[in-house]
PDB file of C-alpha atoms in Angstrom:
ATOM      1  CA  UNK A 769       6.099   9.559  15.988  1.00 88.00           C
ATOM      2  CA  UNK A 770       5.167  12.371  17.997  1.00 89.00           C
ATOM      3  CA  UNK A 771       2.005  14.181  18.214  1.00 88.00           C
ATOM      4  CA  UNK A 772      -1.139  14.383  20.231  1.00 86.00           C
ATOM      5  CA  UNK A 773      -4.171  12.364  20.108  1.00 88.00           C
ATOM      6  CA  UNK A 774      -6.182  12.245  16.761  1.00 85.00           C
ATOM      7  CA  UNK A 775      -2.809  13.731  15.052  1.00 88.00           C
ATOM      8  CA  UNK A 776      -2.742  10.796  12.609  1.00 86.00           C
ATOM      9  CA  UNK A 777       0.007   8.518  13.769  1.00 90.00           C
ATOM     10  CA  UNK A 778      -1.829   5.446  13.007  1.00 90.00           C
ATOM     11  CA  UNK A 779      -2.830   6.472   9.770  1.00 91.00           C
ATOM     12  CA  UNK A 780       0.818   7.138   9.025  1.00 91.00           C
ATOM     13  CA  UNK A 781       1.647   3.933   9.933  1.00 92.00           C
ATOM     14  CA  UNK A 782      -0.885   2.351   7.637  1.00 92.00           C
ATOM     15  CA  UNK A 783       0.542   4.314   4.803  1.00 92.00           C
ATOM     16  CA  UNK A 784       4.157   3.099   5.452  1.00 91.00           C
ATOM     17  CA  UNK A 785       2.655  -0.476   5.901  1.00 91.00           C
ATOM     18  CA  UNK A 786       1.123  -0.307   2.507  1.00 91.00           C
ATOM     19  CA  UNK A 787       4.295   1.008   0.993  1.00 88.00           C
ATOM     20  CA  UNK A 788       5.835  -1.998   2.445  1.00 88.00           C
ATOM     21  CA  UNK A 789       3.467  -4.613   0.866  1.00 88.00           C
ATOM     22  CA  UNK A 790       1.366  -4.883   3.713  1.00 91.00           C
ATOM     23  CA  UNK A 791      -2.245  -4.444   3.954  1.00 92.00           C
ATOM     24  CA  UNK A 792      -2.904  -1.398   5.819  1.00 92.00           C
ATOM     25  CA  UNK A 793      -6.136  -2.815   7.342  1.00 91.00           C
ATOM     26  CA  UNK A 794      -4.061  -5.167   9.389  1.00 92.00           C
ATOM     27  CA  UNK A 795      -2.287  -1.939  10.800  1.00 92.00           C
ATOM     28  CA  UNK A 796      -4.199  -1.037  14.127  1.00 87.00           C
ATOM     29  CA  UNK A 797      -3.011   1.052  17.055  1.00 82.00           C
ATOM     30  CA  UNK A 798      -1.248  -1.032  19.417  1.00 73.00           C
ATOM     31  CA  UNK A 799      -2.153   1.220  22.358  1.00 73.00           C
ATOM     32  CA  UNK A 800      -3.187  -2.059  24.263  1.00 78.00           C
ATOM     33  CA  UNK A 801      -1.174  -4.516  22.946  1.00 85.00           C
ATOM     34  CA  UNK A 802       1.797  -2.042  22.820  1.00 90.00           C
ATOM     35  CA  UNK A 803       3.546  -4.090  20.091  1.00 92.00           C
ATOM     36  CA  UNK A 804       2.221  -5.484  16.821  1.00 92.00           C
ATOM     37  CA  UNK A 805       4.397  -6.900  14.225  1.00 93.00           C
ATOM     38  CA  UNK A 806       3.641  -7.545  10.482  1.00 92.00           C
ATOM     39  CA  UNK A 807       5.422  -9.758   8.118  1.00 88.00           C
ATOM     40  CA  UNK A 808       6.645  -8.207   4.825  1.00 86.00           C
ATOM     41  CA  UNK A 809       5.619 -10.186   1.749  1.00 83.00           C
ATOM     42  CA  UNK A 810       8.735 -12.153   0.034  1.00 64.00           C
ATOM     43  CA  UNK A 811       9.705 -14.285   3.068  1.00 51.00           C
ATOM     44  CA  UNK A 812      11.596 -17.455   1.405  1.00 42.00           C
ATOM     45  CA  UNK A 813       9.422 -20.497   1.515  1.00 46.00           C
ATOM     46  CA  UNK A 814       7.027 -18.714   4.036  1.00 51.00           C
ATOM     47  CA  UNK A 815       9.643 -18.639   6.561  1.00 53.00           C
ATOM     48  CA  UNK A 816       9.577 -15.513   8.774  1.00 54.00           C
ATOM     49  CA  UNK A 817      12.653 -13.162   8.416  1.00 50.00           C
ATOM     50  CA  UNK A 818      13.254 -10.513  11.036  1.00 47.00           C
ATOM     51  CA  UNK A 819      14.576  -8.153   8.339  1.00 58.00           C
ATOM     52  CA  UNK A 820      11.032  -8.808   6.725  1.00 80.00           C
ATOM     53  CA  UNK A 821       9.221  -7.285   9.742  1.00 87.00           C
ATOM     54  CA  UNK A 822       7.571  -4.110  10.367  1.00 92.00           C
ATOM     55  CA  UNK A 823       7.336  -3.467  14.283  1.00 93.00           C
ATOM     56  CA  UNK A 824       4.669  -1.007  15.348  1.00 94.00           C
ATOM     57  CA  UNK A 825       4.847   0.289  18.855  1.00 93.00           C
ATOM     58  CA  UNK A 826       2.274   2.429  20.618  1.00 92.00           C
ATOM     59  CA  UNK A 827       3.811   3.772  24.067  1.00 92.00           C
ATOM     60  CA  UNK A 828       0.843   5.962  25.109  1.00 91.00           C
ATOM     61  CA  UNK A 829      -0.129   4.075  28.154  1.00 89.00           C
ATOM     62  CA  UNK A 830       3.365   3.464  29.638  1.00 90.00           C
ATOM     63  CA  UNK A 831       6.152   5.641  31.199  1.00 90.00           C
ATOM     64  CA  UNK A 832       9.600   5.421  30.052  1.00 90.00           C
ATOM     65  CA  UNK A 833      11.027   3.483  33.083  1.00 90.00           C
ATOM     66  CA  UNK A 834       8.019   0.917  31.997  1.00 90.00           C
ATOM     67  CA  UNK A 835       9.043   1.169  28.445  1.00 86.00           C
ATOM     68  CA  UNK A 836      12.578   0.197  29.522  1.00 86.00           C
ATOM     69  CA  UNK A 837      11.496  -2.771  31.610  1.00 89.00           C
ATOM     70  CA  UNK A 838       9.415  -3.949  28.501  1.00 87.00           C
ATOM     71  CA  UNK A 839      12.707  -5.110  26.476  1.00 85.00           C
ATOM     72  CA  UNK A 840      11.540  -2.859  23.380  1.00 87.00           C
ATOM     73  CA  UNK A 841      15.428  -1.729  23.026  1.00 87.00           C
ATOM     74  CA  UNK A 842      15.973  -5.319  21.539  1.00 87.00           C
ATOM     75  CA  UNK A 843      13.237  -4.828  19.213  1.00 88.00           C
ATOM     76  CA  UNK A 844      14.429  -1.396  18.164  1.00 89.00           C
ATOM     77  CA  UNK A 845      17.822  -1.985  17.489  1.00 87.00           C
ATOM     78  CA  UNK A 846      17.067  -5.282  15.561  1.00 85.00           C
ATOM     79  CA  UNK A 847      16.630  -5.126  11.889  1.00 84.00           C
ATOM     80  CA  UNK A 848      13.381  -4.234  10.311  1.00 87.00           C
ATOM     81  CA  UNK A 849      11.261  -1.219  10.067  1.00 90.00           C
ATOM     82  CA  UNK A 850      10.008   0.337  13.430  1.00 92.00           C
ATOM     83  CA  UNK A 851       7.346   2.662  13.913  1.00 93.00           C
ATOM     84  CA  UNK A 852       7.104   4.187  17.642  1.00 93.00           C
ATOM     85  CA  UNK A 853       3.941   5.954  18.484  1.00 92.00           C
ATOM     86  CA  UNK A 854       4.630   8.486  21.408  1.00 90.00           C
ATOM     87  CA  UNK A 855       8.237   8.027  20.995  1.00 89.00           C
ATOM     88  CA  UNK A 856       8.949  10.574  23.369  1.00 88.00           C
ATOM     89  CA  UNK A 857       8.349   7.808  26.150  1.00 89.00           C
ATOM     90  CA  UNK A 858      11.407   5.857  24.819  1.00 88.00           C
ATOM     91  CA  UNK A 859      14.392   6.087  27.460  1.00 86.00           C
ATOM     92  CA  UNK A 860      17.111   5.588  24.860  1.00 83.00           C
ATOM     93  CA  UNK A 861      18.034   6.807  21.633  1.00 80.00           C
ATOM     94  CA  UNK A 862      17.589   4.570  18.438  1.00 85.00           C
ATOM     95  CA  UNK A 863      20.547   4.972  15.940  1.00 84.00           C
ATOM     96  CA  UNK A 864      19.566   6.413  12.718  1.00 84.00           C
ATOM     97  CA  UNK A 865      15.796   6.953  13.831  1.00 88.00           C
ATOM     98  CA  UNK A 866      13.855   9.948  12.317  1.00 88.00           C
ATOM     99  CA  UNK A 867      11.376  11.884  14.591  1.00 88.00           C
ATOM    100  CA  UNK A 868       8.423  12.936  12.940  1.00 88.00           C
ATOM    101  CA  UNK A 869       5.639  15.345  14.524  1.00 90.00           C
ATOM    102  CA  UNK A 870       2.230  15.368  13.514  1.00 90.00           C
ATOM    103  CA  UNK A 871      -0.500  17.822  14.258  1.00 87.00           C
ATOM    104  CA  UNK A 872      -4.071  18.332  13.139  1.00 85.00           C
ATOM    105  CA  UNK A 873      -4.696  20.607  10.439  1.00 80.00           C
ATOM    106  CA  UNK A 874      -8.164  22.119   9.281  1.00 85.00           C
ATOM    107  CA  UNK A 875     -10.970  19.563   9.004  1.00 83.00           C
ATOM    108  CA  UNK A 876      -9.612  16.200   8.406  1.00 82.00           C
ATOM    109  CA  UNK A 877      -6.279  17.379   7.260  1.00 82.00           C
ATOM    110  CA  UNK A 878      -3.083  16.606   9.170  1.00 83.00           C
ATOM    111  CA  UNK A 879       0.315  18.267   8.949  1.00 80.00           C
ATOM    112  CA  UNK A 880       4.032  17.419   9.261  1.00 80.00           C
ATOM    113  CA  UNK A 881       5.050  20.181  12.038  1.00 80.00           C
ATOM    114  CA  UNK A 882       8.725  18.822  12.405  1.00 73.00           C
ATOM    115  CA  UNK A 883      11.107  16.216  11.090  1.00 79.00           C
ATOM    116  CA  UNK A 884      14.270  15.623  12.823  1.00 79.00           C
ATOM    117  CA  UNK A 885      17.013  12.981  13.372  1.00 80.00           C
ATOM    118  CA  UNK A 886      18.297  11.598  16.738  1.00 67.00           C
ATOM    119  CA  UNK A 887      15.375  12.364  18.929  1.00 57.00           C
ATOM    120  CA  UNK A 888      16.262  13.103  22.604  1.00 59.00           C
ATOM    121  CA  UNK A 889      15.498  10.180  25.204  1.00 59.00           C
ATOM    122  CA  UNK A 890      12.834  10.603  27.748  1.00 61.00           C
ATOM    123  CA  UNK A 891      13.942  11.419  31.514  1.00 64.00           C
ATOM    124  CA  UNK A 892      13.697   8.393  33.700  1.00 60.00           C
TER     125      UNK A 892
END
């Protein structure tokens, strides 16, 4: 997800979570934690399944080189649903990823400014 502060990235992540059966109140901006993971309902016998996980990253506080050092590539290339706020700071491409740019509209409204596939990685 791309867009400035207050563009609605976390609110959109909450909407995606709701659609996946996750309580949207559990989805908060992971700005300080960098990564928050949420289990999707429906795991067999209460077992955690990677394919049943929403991984929500927020790269606002780190540079592309720091993002590379954090090991996010393994999370992002693995199974499950991923949402990355400030994705322009990723130093690598995620196959099949969609880039969604949000911007503030009038009042409390937010707008989708652009939707594209295969965003360019950030320079190191």
